[in-house]
mmCIF file of C-alpha atoms in Angstrom:
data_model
loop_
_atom_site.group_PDB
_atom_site.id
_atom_site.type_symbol
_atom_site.label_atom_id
_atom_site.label_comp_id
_atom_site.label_asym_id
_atom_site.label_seq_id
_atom_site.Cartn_x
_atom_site.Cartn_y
_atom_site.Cartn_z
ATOM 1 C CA UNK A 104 -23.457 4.042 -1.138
ATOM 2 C CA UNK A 105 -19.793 4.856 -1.195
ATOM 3 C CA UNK A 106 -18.620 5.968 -5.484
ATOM 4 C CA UNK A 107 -16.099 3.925 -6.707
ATOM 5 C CA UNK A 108 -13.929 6.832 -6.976
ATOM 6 C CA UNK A 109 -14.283 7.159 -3.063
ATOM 7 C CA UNK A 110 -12.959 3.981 -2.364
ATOM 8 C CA UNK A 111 -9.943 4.418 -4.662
ATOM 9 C CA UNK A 112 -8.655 7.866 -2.968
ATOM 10 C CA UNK A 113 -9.305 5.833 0.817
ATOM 11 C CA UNK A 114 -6.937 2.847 -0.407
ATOM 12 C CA UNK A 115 -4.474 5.657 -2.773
ATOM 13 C CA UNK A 116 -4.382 8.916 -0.691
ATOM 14 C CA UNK A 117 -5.018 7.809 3.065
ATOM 15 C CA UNK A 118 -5.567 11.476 4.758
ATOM 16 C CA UNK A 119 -5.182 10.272 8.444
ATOM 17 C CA UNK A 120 -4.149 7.244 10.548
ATOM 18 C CA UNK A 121 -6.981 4.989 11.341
ATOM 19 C CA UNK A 122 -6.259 4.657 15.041
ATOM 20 C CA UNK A 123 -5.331 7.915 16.248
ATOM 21 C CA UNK A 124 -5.593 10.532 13.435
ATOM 22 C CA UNK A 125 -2.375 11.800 12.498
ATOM 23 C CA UNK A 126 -2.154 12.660 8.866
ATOM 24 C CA UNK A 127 -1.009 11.649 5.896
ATOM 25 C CA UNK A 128 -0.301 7.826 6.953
ATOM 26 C CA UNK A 129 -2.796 4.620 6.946
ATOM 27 C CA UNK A 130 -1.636 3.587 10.499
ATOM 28 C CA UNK A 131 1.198 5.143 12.369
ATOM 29 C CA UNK A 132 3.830 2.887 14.244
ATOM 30 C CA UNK A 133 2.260 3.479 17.507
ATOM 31 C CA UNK A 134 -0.952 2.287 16.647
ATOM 32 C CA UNK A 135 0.476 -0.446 14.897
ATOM 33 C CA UNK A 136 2.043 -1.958 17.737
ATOM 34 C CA UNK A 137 -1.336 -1.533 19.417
ATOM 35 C CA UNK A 138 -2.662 -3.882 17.107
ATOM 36 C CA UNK A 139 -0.081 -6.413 16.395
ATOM 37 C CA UNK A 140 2.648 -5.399 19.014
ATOM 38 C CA UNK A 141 1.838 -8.107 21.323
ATOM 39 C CA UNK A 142 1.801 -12.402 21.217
ATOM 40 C CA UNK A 143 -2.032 -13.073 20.804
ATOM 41 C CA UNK A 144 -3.626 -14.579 23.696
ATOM 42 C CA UNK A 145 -6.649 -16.809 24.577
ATOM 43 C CA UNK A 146 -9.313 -14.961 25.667
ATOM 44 C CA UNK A 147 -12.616 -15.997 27.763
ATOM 45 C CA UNK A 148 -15.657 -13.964 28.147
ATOM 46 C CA UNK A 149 -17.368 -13.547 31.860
ATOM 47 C CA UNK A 150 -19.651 -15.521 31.744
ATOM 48 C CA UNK A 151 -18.518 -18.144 29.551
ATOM 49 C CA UNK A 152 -21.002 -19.411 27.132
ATOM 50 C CA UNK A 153 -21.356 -22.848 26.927
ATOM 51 C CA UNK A 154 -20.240 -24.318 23.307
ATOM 52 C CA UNK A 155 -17.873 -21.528 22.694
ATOM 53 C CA UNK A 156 -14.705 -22.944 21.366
ATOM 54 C CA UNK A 157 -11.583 -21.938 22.437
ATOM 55 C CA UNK A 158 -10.823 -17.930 20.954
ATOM 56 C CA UNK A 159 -7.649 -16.077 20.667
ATOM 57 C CA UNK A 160 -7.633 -12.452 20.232
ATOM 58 C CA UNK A 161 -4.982 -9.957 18.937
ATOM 59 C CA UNK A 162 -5.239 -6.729 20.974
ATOM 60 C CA UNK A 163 -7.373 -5.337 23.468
ATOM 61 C CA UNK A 164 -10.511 -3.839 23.085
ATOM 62 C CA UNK A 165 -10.364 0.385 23.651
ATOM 63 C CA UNK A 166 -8.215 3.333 22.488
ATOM 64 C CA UNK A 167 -6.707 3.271 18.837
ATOM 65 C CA UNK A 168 -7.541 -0.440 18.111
ATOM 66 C CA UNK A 169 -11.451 0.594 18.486
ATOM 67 C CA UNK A 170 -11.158 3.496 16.794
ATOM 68 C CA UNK A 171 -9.257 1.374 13.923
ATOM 69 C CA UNK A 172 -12.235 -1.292 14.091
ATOM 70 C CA UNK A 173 -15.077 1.972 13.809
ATOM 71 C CA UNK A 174 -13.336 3.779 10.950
ATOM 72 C CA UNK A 175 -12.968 -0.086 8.851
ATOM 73 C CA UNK A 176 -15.997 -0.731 9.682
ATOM 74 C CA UNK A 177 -17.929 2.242 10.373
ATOM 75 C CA UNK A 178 -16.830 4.720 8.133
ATOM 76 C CA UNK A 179 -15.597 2.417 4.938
ATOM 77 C CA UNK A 180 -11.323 2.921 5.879
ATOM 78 C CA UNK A 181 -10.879 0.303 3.477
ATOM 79 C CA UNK A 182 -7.289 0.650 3.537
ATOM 80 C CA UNK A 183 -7.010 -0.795 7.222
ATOM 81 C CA UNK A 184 -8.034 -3.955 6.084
ATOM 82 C CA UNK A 185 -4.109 -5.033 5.331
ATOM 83 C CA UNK A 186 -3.457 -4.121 8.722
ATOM 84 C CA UNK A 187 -6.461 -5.747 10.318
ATOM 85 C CA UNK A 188 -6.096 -8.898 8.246
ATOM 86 C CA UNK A 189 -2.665 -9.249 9.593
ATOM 87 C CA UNK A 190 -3.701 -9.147 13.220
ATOM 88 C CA UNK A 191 -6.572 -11.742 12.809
ATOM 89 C CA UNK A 192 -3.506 -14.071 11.253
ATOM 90 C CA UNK A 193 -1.483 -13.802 13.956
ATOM 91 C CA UNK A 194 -4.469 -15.021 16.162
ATOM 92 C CA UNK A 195 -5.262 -17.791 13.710
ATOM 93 C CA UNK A 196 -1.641 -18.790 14.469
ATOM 94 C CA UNK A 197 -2.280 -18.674 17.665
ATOM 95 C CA UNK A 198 -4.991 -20.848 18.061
ATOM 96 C CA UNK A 199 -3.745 -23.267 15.571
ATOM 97 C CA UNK A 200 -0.438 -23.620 17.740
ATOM 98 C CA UNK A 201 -2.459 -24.117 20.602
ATOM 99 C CA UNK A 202 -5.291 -26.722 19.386
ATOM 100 C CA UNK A 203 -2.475 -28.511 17.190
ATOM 101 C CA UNK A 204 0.919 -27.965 18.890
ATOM 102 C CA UNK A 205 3.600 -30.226 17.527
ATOM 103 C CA UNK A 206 1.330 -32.674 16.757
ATOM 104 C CA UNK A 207 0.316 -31.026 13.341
ATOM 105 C CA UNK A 208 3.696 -31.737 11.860
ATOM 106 C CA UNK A 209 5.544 -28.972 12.457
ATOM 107 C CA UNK A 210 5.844 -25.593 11.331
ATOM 108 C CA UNK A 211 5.833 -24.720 7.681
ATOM 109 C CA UNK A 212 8.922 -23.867 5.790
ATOM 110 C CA UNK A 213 8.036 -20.154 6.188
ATOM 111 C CA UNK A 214 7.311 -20.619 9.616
ATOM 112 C CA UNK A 215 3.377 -20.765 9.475
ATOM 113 C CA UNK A 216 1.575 -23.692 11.728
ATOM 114 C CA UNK A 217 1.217 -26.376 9.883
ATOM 115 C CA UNK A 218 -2.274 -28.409 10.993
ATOM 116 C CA UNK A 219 -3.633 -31.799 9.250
ATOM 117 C CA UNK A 220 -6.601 -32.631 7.146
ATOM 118 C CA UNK A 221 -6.458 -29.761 4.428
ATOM 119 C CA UNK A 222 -6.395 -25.942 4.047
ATOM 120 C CA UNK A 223 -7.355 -24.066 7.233
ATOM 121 C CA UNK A 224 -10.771 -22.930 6.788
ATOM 122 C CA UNK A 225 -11.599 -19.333 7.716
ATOM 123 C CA UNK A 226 -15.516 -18.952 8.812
ATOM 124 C CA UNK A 227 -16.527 -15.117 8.788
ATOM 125 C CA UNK A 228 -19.483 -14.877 11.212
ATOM 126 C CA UNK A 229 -22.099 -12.820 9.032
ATOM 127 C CA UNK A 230 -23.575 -9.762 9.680
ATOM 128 C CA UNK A 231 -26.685 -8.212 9.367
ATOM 129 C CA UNK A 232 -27.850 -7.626 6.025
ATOM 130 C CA UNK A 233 -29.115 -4.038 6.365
ATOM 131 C CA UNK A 234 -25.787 -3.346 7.868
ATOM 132 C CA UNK A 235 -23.580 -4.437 5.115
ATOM 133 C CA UNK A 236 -25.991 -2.593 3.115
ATOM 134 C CA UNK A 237 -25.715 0.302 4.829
ATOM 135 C CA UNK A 238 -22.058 0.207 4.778
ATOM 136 C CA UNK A 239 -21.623 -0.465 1.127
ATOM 137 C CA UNK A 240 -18.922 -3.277 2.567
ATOM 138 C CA UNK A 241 -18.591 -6.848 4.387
ATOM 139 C CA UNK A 242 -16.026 -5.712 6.987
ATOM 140 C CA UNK A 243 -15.591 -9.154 8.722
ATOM 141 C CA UNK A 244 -15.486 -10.883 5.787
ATOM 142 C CA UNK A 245 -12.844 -8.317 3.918
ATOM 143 C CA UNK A 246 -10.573 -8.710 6.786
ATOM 144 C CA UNK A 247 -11.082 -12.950 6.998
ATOM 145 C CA UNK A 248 -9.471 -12.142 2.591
ATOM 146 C CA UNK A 249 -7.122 -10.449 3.995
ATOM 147 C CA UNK A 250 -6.390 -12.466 7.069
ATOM 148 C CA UNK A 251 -6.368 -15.623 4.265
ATOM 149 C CA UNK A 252 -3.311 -14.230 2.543
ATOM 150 C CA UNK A 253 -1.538 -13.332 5.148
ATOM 151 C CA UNK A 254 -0.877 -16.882 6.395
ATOM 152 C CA UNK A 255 -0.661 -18.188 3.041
ATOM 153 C CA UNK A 256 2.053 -15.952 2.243
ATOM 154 C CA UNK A 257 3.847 -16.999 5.574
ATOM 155 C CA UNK A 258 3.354 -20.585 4.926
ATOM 156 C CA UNK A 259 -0.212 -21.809 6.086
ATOM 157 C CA UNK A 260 -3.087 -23.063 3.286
ATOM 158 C CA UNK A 261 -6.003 -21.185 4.179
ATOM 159 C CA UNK A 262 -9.073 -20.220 2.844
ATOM 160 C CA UNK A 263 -12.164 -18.335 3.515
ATOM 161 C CA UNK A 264 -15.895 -19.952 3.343
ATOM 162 C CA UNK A 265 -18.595 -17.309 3.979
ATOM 163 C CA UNK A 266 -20.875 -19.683 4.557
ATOM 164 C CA UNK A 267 -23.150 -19.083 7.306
ATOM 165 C CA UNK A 268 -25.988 -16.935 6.853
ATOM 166 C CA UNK A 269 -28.763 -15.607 9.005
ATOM 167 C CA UNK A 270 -32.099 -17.276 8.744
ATOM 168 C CA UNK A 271 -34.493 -14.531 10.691
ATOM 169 C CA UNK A 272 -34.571 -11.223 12.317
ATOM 170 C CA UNK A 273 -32.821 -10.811 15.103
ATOM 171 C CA UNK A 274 -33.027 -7.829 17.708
ATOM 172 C CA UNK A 275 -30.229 -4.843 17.765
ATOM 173 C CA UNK A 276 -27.448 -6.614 20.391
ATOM 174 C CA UNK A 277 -26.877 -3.566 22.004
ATOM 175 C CA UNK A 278 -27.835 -3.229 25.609
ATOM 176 C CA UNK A 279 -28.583 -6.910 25.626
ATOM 177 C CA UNK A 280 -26.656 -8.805 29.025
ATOM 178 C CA UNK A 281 -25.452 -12.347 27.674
ATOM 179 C CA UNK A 282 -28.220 -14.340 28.925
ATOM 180 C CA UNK A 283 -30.101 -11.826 26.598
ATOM 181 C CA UNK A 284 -27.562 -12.299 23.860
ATOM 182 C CA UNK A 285 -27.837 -15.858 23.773
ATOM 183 C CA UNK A 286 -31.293 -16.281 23.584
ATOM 184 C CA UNK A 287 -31.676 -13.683 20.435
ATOM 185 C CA UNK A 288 -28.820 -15.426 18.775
ATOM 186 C CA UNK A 289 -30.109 -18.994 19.904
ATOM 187 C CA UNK A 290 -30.668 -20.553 16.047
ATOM 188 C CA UNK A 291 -30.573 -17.588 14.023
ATOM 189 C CA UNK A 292 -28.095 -18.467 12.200
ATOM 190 C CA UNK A 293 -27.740 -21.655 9.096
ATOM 191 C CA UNK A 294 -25.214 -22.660 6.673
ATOM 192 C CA UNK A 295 -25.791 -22.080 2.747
ATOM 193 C CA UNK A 296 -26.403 -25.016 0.727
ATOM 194 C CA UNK A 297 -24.034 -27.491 0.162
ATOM 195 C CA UNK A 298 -22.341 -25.958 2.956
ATOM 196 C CA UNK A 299 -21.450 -28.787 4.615
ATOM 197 C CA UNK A 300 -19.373 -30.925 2.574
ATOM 198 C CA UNK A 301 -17.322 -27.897 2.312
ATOM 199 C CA UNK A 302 -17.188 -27.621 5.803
ATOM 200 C CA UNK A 303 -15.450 -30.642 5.983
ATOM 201 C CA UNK A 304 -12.822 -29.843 4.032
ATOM 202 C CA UNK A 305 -10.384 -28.663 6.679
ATOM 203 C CA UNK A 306 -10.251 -27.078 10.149
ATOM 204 C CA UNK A 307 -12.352 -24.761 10.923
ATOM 205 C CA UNK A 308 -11.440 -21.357 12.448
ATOM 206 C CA UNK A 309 -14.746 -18.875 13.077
ATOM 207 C CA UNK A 310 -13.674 -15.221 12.705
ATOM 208 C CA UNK A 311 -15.062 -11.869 13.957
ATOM 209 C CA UNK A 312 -13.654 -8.777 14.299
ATOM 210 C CA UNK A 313 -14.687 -8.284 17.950
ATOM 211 C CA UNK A 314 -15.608 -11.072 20.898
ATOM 212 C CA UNK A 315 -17.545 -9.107 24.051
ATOM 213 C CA UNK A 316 -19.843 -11.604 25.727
ATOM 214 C CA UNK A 317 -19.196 -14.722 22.724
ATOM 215 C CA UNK A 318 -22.838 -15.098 21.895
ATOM 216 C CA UNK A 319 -22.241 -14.931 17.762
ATOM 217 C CA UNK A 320 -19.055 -17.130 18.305
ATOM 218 C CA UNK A 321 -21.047 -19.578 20.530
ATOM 219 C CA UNK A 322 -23.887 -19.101 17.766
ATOM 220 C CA UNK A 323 -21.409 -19.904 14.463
ATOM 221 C CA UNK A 324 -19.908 -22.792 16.135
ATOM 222 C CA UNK A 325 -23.247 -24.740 16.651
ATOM 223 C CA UNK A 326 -24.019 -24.384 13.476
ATOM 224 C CA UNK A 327 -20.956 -25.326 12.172
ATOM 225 C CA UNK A 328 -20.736 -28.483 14.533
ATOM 226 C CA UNK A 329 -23.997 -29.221 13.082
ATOM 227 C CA UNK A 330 -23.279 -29.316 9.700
ATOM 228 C CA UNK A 331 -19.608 -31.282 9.902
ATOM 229 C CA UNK A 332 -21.500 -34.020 12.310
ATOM 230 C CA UNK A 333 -24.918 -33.819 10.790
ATOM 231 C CA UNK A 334 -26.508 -34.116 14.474
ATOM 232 C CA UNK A 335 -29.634 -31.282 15.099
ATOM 233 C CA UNK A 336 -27.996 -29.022 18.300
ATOM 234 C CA UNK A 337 -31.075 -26.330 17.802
ATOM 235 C CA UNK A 338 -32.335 -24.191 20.569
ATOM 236 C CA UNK A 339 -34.310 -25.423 23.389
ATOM 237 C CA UNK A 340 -37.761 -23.857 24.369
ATOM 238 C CA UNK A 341 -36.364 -20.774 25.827
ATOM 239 C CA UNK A 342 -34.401 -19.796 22.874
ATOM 240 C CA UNK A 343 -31.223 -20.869 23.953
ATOM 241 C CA UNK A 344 -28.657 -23.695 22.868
ATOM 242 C CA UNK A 345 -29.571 -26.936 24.597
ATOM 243 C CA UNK A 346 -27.823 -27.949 27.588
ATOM 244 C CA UNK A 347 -26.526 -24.154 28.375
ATOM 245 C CA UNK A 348 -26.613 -22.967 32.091
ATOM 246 C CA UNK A 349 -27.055 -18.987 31.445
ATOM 247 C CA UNK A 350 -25.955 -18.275 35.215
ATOM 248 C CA UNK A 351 -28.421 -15.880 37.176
ATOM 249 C CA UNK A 352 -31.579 -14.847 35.621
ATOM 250 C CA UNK A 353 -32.198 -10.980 35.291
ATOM 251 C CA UNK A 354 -32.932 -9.289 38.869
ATOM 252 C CA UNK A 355 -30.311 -12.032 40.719
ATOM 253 C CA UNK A 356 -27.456 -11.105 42.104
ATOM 254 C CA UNK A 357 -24.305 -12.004 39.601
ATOM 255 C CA UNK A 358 -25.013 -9.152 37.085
ATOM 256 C CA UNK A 359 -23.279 -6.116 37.209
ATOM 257 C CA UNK A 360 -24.565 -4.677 34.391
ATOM 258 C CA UNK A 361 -23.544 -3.972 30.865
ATOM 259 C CA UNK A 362 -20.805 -2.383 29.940
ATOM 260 C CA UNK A 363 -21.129 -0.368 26.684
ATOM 261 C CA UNK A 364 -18.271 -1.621 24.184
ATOM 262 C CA UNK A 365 -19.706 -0.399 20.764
ATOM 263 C CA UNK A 366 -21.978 2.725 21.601
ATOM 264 C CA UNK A 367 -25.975 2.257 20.422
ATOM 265 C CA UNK A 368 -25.146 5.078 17.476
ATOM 266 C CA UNK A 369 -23.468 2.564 16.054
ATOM 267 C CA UNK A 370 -25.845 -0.107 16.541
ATOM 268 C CA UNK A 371 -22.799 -2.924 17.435
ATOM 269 C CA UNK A 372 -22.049 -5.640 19.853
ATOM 270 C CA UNK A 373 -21.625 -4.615 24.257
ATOM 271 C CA UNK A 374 -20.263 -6.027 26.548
ATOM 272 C CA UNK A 375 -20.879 -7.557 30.239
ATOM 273 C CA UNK A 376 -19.180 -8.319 33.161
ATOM 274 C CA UNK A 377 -19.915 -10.130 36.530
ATOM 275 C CA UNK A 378 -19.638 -8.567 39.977
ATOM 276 C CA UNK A 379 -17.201 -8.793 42.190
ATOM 277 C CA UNK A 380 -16.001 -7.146 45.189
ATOM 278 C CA UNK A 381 -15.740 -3.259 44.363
ATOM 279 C CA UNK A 382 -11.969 -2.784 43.724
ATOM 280 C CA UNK A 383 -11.265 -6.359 44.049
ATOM 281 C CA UNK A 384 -10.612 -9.391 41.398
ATOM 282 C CA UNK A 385 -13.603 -10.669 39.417
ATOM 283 C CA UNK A 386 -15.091 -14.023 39.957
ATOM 284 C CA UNK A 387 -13.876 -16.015 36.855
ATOM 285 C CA UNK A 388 -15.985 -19.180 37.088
ATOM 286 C CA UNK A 389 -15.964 -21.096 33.694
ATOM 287 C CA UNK A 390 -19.212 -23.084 32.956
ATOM 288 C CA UNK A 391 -16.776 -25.003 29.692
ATOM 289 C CA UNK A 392 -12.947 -25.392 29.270
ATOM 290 C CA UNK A 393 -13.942 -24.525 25.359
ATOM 291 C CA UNK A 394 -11.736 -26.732 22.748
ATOM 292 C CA UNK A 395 -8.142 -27.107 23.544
ATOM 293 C CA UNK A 396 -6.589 -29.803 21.072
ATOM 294 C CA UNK A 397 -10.152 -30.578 18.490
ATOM 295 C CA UNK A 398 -9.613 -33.831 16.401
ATOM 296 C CA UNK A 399 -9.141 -33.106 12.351
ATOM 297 C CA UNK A 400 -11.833 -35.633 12.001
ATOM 298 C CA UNK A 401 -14.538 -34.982 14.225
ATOM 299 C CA UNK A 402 -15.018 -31.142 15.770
ATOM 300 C CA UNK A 403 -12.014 -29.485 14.207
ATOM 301 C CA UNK A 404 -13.079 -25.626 15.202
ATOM 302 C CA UNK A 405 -11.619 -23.196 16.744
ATOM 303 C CA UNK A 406 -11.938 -19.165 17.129
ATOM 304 C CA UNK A 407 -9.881 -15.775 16.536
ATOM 305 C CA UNK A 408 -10.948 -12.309 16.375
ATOM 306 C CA UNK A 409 -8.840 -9.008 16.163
ATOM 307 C CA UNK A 410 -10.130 -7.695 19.945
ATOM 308 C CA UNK A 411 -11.720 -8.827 22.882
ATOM 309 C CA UNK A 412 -13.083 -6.648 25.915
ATOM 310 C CA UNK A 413 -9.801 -6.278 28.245
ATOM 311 C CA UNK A 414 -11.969 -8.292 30.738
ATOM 312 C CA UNK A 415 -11.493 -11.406 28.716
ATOM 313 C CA UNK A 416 -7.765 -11.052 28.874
ATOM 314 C CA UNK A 417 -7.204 -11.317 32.805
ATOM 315 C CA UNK A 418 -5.782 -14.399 34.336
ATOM 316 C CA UNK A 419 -8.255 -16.918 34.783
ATOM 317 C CA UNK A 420 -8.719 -17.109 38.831
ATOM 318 C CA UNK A 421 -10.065 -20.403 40.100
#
């Protein structure tokens, strides 16, 4: 585990930027605008799972803004976490703006989104324990802190509930297609006691780091929906959240492949596309719109993350 003293010279005496290296700076202007230089957009995985509410993401997912997720996360760059907390608050905006528009009563008077029915609730989506052990840090939920003061110093209550946990074993993600990815995830994951009357508190906005195929999104949200309605949603008898249509099953045509996002040495997430015509557009067929305006009182839940596979970000072609 990372000394004490370690962290201290990280967050003190940053030696290089986290995104492309150049010394003596935490992130360099270039790589800054990588991360937060453009208007956060809504982003859709291929296929779209089911359940998944609606996500925004900040960035891109490839050059400096991975290598800025990998050294947070990775290698223990604490002091990124400013940074990266600031980019998953402008996607909270985002999807705030979106789900409540002008019917949330306006902007704050520091310009934040203002949204009904209590502080904004930030959901970190948890990750494995042996990971976070091995790390010696929580990244996601360090940068959903972060991401928490950020909008309340621009305006927007906020607050983060870690509050889902993971109730079994579940298998390394990594070369994993999403019909793969959604059966592993399919009810491995539960909110902590008392969890639920917490949950209610607010709306909810789920928060990762990085969406690829939107299995642990889709995951969080069910659970979450379960708790704030009290109605069971648990897997069917293939593993899978009920009422899901995974698309083509393994060996049919539809699957390209996968497309490594996070390599296997660092035992993270993938992604996967679907085929198209070589050199032409991709088939974009949504199997749900996801959760464009949610009521306050009912399913109040939406998603941001800091990146999403570049994939996610094309115009949606019907």
């Amino acid at each position: 585990m990372r000394g004490w003293w370690q962290d201290l010279t990280d967050l003190v005496l940053p030696t290089e930027c986290g995104g492309c290296g150049r010394a003596r700076t935490v992130l360099c202007a270039g790589c800054r605008a990588a991360l937060s230089g453009q208007v956060p957009r809504r982003v859709r995985p291929v296929p779209e799972p089911p359940g998944l509410p609606a996500v925004h993401a900040a960035a891109p997912y490839g050059d400096e803004v991975r290598a800025m997720l990998l050294a947070h996360k990775e290698r223990g760059a604490l002091a990124l976490s400013g940074p990266l907390g600031g980019a998953l608050a402008g996607a909270v905006r985002a999807g705030l703006r979106e789900a409540w528009g002008s019917g949330g009563g306006g902007p704050s008077p520091r310009g934040g989104p203002r949204v009904p029915g209590g502080p904004v609730l930030l959901v970190p989506v948890p990750s494995r324990g042996g990971a976070v052990r091995a790390r010696g840090h929580d990244p996601v939920r360090r940068i959903a802190y972060a991401a928490a003061g950020e909008l309340r110093r621009t305006g927007t209550a906020a607050r983060v509930l870690a509050v889902l946990r993971q109730r079994r074993t579940v298998l390394d993600q990594s070369g994993l297609d999403s019909r793969q990815r959604l059966q592993n995830l399919a009810g491995a994951l539960a909110v902590g006691p008392g969890a639920a009357r917490l949950l209610a508190g607010g709306p909810v906005v789920l928060v990762d780091d990085l969406m690829t195929t939107g299995a642990s999104l889709t995951e969080a949200a069910r659970v979450v929906r379960e708790a704030r309605t009290g109605h069971p949603s648990g897997p069917d008898r293939h593993g899978c959240p009920r009422g899901v249509a995974l698309g083509p099953r393994e060996g049919e045509l539809g699957e390209e492949g996968v497309s490594p996002v996070y390599g296997r040495g660092s035992r993270e997430r993938t992604g996967a596309r679907t085929a198209g015509a070589k050199g032409g557009s991709v088939d974009r067929k949504r199997t749900s719109p996801g959760m464009a305006r949610p009521d306050v009182t009912g399913d109040a839940i939406c998603a941001a993350v800091i990146a999403a596979t570049p994939d996610s970000f094309e115009i949606i072609r019907n």
